[in-house]
CSV table of C-alpha atoms in Angstrom, one decimal:
chain,number,residue,atom,x,y,z
C,1,MET,CA,137.9,-16.7,-58.5
C,2,LYS,CA,138.5,-15.0,-54.9
C,3,LYS,CA,142.1,-14.8,-55.7
C,4,PHE,CA,141.7,-13.3,-59.0
C,5,ILE,CA,139.3,-10.7,-57.6
C,6,THR,CA,141.6,-10.1,-54.8
C,7,LEU,CA,144.6,-9.6,-57.4
C,8,LEU,CA,142.5,-7.2,-59.6
C,9,PHE,CA,141.5,-5.2,-56.6
C,10,LEU,CA,145.1,-4.9,-55.2
C,11,ALA,CA,146.4,-4.0,-59.0
C,12,SER,CA,143.6,-1.3,-59.3
C,13,PHE,CA,144.3,0.1,-55.9
C,14,GLY,CA,148.0,0.2,-56.6
C,15,PHE,CA,147.5,2.2,-60.2
C,16,THR,CA,145.0,4.5,-58.7
C,17,ASN,CA,147.2,5.5,-55.7
C,18,ALA,CA,150.4,5.6,-57.6
C,19,GLN,CA,153.0,8.3,-56.6
C,20,GLN,CA,155.6,10.2,-58.7
C,21,ALA,CA,158.4,7.8,-59.9
C,22,PHE,CA,161.4,10.6,-60.5
C,23,SER,CA,161.1,14.1,-59.2
C,24,GLY,CA,164.5,15.6,-60.4
C,25,LYS,CA,167.1,17.1,-58.5
C,26,GLY,CA,167.6,15.8,-55.1
C,27,ASP,CA,165.7,12.7,-55.8
C,28,MET,CA,167.4,9.3,-54.6
C,29,LYS,CA,166.2,5.9,-55.7
C,30,VAL,CA,167.3,2.4,-54.3
C,31,ASN,CA,166.7,-0.7,-56.5
C,32,VAL,CA,167.1,-4.4,-55.1
C,33,GLY,CA,166.5,-7.4,-57.1
C,34,ALA,CA,167.2,-10.5,-59.2
C,35,ASN,CA,169.9,-10.7,-61.7
C,36,LEU,CA,169.3,-13.1,-64.7
C,37,GLN,CA,171.4,-14.0,-67.3
C,38,ASP,CA,173.1,-17.0,-69.3
C,39,GLY,CA,175.2,-19.3,-67.0
C,40,GLY,CA,174.1,-17.8,-63.9
C,41,SER,CA,171.8,-15.6,-61.7
C,42,GLY,CA,172.1,-13.3,-58.6
C,43,ILE,CA,171.4,-10.2,-57.1
C,44,GLN,CA,171.6,-6.6,-58.1
C,45,GLY,CA,171.5,-3.4,-56.2
C,46,SER,CA,171.6,0.1,-57.3
C,47,ILE,CA,171.1,3.6,-56.2
C,48,ASP,CA,170.5,6.7,-58.2
C,49,PHE,CA,170.9,10.5,-57.3
C,50,GLY,CA,169.0,13.0,-59.4
C,51,LEU,CA,170.8,16.0,-60.7
C,52,GLY,CA,168.3,17.7,-62.8
C,53,GLU,CA,164.8,17.3,-64.0
C,54,ASN,CA,165.6,14.6,-66.5
C,55,PHE,CA,169.2,13.5,-65.5
C,56,SER,CA,170.6,11.1,-63.0
C,57,PHE,CA,173.8,9.3,-61.8
C,58,GLY,CA,174.5,6.4,-59.8
C,59,PHE,CA,176.1,3.1,-59.1
C,60,VAL,CA,175.0,-0.5,-59.5
C,61,THR,CA,176.6,-3.8,-58.2
C,62,THR,CA,175.8,-7.5,-59.1
C,63,TYR,CA,177.0,-10.6,-57.5
C,64,LEU,CA,176.2,-14.0,-59.3
C,65,LEU,CA,175.0,-16.5,-56.7
C,66,GLY,CA,174.2,-19.5,-58.8
C,67,VAL,CA,177.1,-19.9,-61.6
C,68,ASP,CA,177.4,-23.0,-63.7
C,69,ASN,CA,180.6,-24.7,-63.1
C,70,PHE,CA,182.8,-25.9,-66.1
C,71,ASN,CA,184.2,-28.8,-67.3
C,72,GLY,CA,186.0,-29.2,-70.7
C,73,THR,CA,188.5,-27.5,-72.7
C,74,TYR,CA,188.9,-23.7,-73.2
C,75,GLY,CA,191.6,-21.9,-74.9
C,76,GLY,CA,193.7,-25.1,-75.0
C,77,VAL,CA,193.5,-25.6,-71.5
C,78,VAL,CA,191.6,-28.7,-69.8
C,79,TYR,CA,189.3,-27.8,-66.9
C,80,VAL,CA,188.2,-30.9,-64.9
C,81,ASN,CA,186.3,-31.4,-61.5
C,82,ASP,CA,183.9,-28.6,-61.9
C,83,TYR,CA,185.9,-25.6,-62.2
C,84,LYS,CA,184.4,-22.7,-60.4
C,85,PRO,CA,184.5,-19.2,-60.8
C,86,GLU,CA,186.4,-16.9,-58.5
C,87,PHE,CA,184.8,-13.9,-56.7
C,88,GLN,CA,186.3,-11.5,-59.3
C,89,ASP,CA,184.2,-13.5,-61.7
C,90,ARG,CA,181.0,-13.3,-60.0
C,91,PHE,CA,181.2,-9.4,-58.8
C,92,ASP,CA,180.8,-6.4,-61.0
C,93,ALA,CA,180.4,-2.6,-59.9
C,94,LYS,CA,179.5,0.2,-62.3
C,95,ALA,CA,179.1,3.9,-62.3
C,96,ARG,CA,176.3,5.1,-64.2
C,97,ILE,CA,174.1,8.1,-65.7
C,98,ASN,CA,170.6,7.8,-66.7
C,99,ALA,CA,168.0,10.0,-68.7
C,100,ASN,CA,164.7,9.9,-66.6
C,101,LEU,CA,161.8,10.2,-69.1
C,102,SER,CA,158.8,10.2,-66.6
C,103,SER,CA,158.3,14.0,-67.2
C,104,VAL,CA,158.8,13.7,-70.9
C,105,ILE,CA,156.2,10.7,-71.4
C,106,GLY,CA,153.7,12.4,-69.2
C,107,VAL,CA,153.2,9.7,-66.7
C,108,GLU,CA,154.3,10.7,-63.2
C,109,GLN,CA,154.2,7.0,-61.8
C,110,LEU,CA,156.4,5.5,-64.2
C,111,ASP,CA,160.2,6.5,-64.8
C,112,VAL,CA,161.7,5.1,-68.2
C,113,TYR,CA,165.5,5.8,-68.2
C,114,PRO,CA,168.0,4.6,-70.8
C,115,GLY,CA,171.6,5.2,-69.7
C,116,LEU,CA,175.3,4.4,-69.9
C,117,SER,CA,177.6,2.7,-67.6
C,118,LEU,CA,181.3,2.2,-66.9
C,119,GLY,CA,182.4,-0.9,-64.7
C,120,LEU,CA,184.8,-3.1,-63.7
C,121,HIS,CA,184.5,-5.5,-66.8
C,122,ASN,CA,183.0,-3.4,-69.5
C,123,PHE,CA,181.5,-0.1,-70.9
C,124,GLY,CA,177.8,-0.6,-71.4
C,125,GLY,CA,174.4,0.7,-71.8
C,126,HIS,CA,171.1,-0.2,-70.0
C,127,VAL,CA,167.2,0.6,-70.3
C,128,GLY,CA,165.1,0.4,-67.2
C,129,GLY,CA,161.8,1.3,-65.9
C,130,ARG,CA,160.3,2.0,-62.4
C,131,TYR,CA,156.7,2.3,-61.4
C,132,PHE,CA,155.8,3.7,-57.9
C,133,PHE,CA,152.5,2.4,-56.1
C,134,THR,CA,153.2,4.4,-53.0
C,135,ASP,CA,155.6,7.5,-52.2
C,136,GLY,CA,158.2,4.9,-51.0
C,137,PHE,CA,157.8,1.8,-52.7
C,138,GLY,CA,157.6,0.5,-56.4
C,139,VAL,CA,158.9,-2.1,-58.8
C,140,PHE,CA,161.7,-1.9,-61.4
C,141,THR,CA,162.9,-3.9,-64.4
C,142,GLU,CA,166.0,-3.5,-66.4
C,143,ILE,CA,168.0,-4.8,-69.3
C,144,GLY,CA,171.7,-4.1,-69.6
C,145,PHE,CA,174.1,-4.9,-72.3
C,146,PRO,CA,177.9,-4.6,-73.0
C,147,ILE,CA,179.2,-2.1,-75.6
C,148,ALA,CA,182.8,-2.6,-75.2
C,149,LYS,CA,184.3,-5.3,-73.2
C,150,TYR,CA,187.7,-5.2,-71.6
C,151,GLY,CA,190.2,-7.9,-71.9
C,152,ASN,CA,190.6,-10.7,-74.5
C,153,ASP,CA,188.3,-13.4,-73.3
C,154,ASN,CA,191.2,-15.5,-72.0
C,155,ASP,CA,189.4,-16.6,-69.1
C,156,VAL,CA,186.6,-19.3,-68.9
C,157,PHE,CA,184.3,-17.0,-67.1
C,158,ASP,CA,184.9,-13.9,-68.7
C,159,HIS,CA,181.4,-14.1,-70.5
C,160,LEU,CA,179.5,-13.9,-67.0
C,161,ASN,CA,180.0,-9.8,-66.9
C,162,ASN,CA,179.9,-9.3,-70.7
C,163,GLN,CA,176.6,-10.1,-71.9
C,164,ALA,CA,173.1,-8.9,-71.8
C,165,THR,CA,171.3,-9.2,-68.2
C,166,PHE,CA,167.7,-8.8,-67.3
C,167,SER,CA,167.1,-7.4,-63.7
C,168,LEU,CA,163.8,-7.1,-61.8
C,169,GLY,CA,162.8,-6.3,-58.3
C,170,ALA,CA,161.8,-3.7,-55.6
C,171,SER,CA,162.5,0.1,-55.8
C,172,PHE,CA,162.6,2.5,-52.8
C,173,ASN,CA,162.4,6.3,-52.6
C,174,LEU,CA,164.8,7.7,-50.0
């Protein structure tokens, strides 16, 4: 019961002392967190720069740490002995634009941001949210999805950077 009361106190303190999630032009946010998807999990880092009241651009990178190895036949080629992905199969970098909706929805502490991204492996979209507990620290969650994939799926690991992903972690105001 003590743990529950402590958690309730911390949550209520965080919500009552929350700060503005997106302040517009000149705003800079950094997100660092876990990337979860089918066939692997890893880390994600992103930075967003405010250009206007409801618009930002930025960059996002992901690197898959835990990836399922492959044994079997793919495209007529037999892979044995736990075929492992190369660096380029694990890494992705994207430039992105966001529509930051905190002023539109009327909640200063919460920034919901849909957007588009152009990366090394695909053109895609994302929908995310950030909630700030203090002026410099908050949490984020994001779902990313491909719209147009590059290539023709000839590689065993092409699916790693061409699928829906879920990310969550910490967000910092710089």
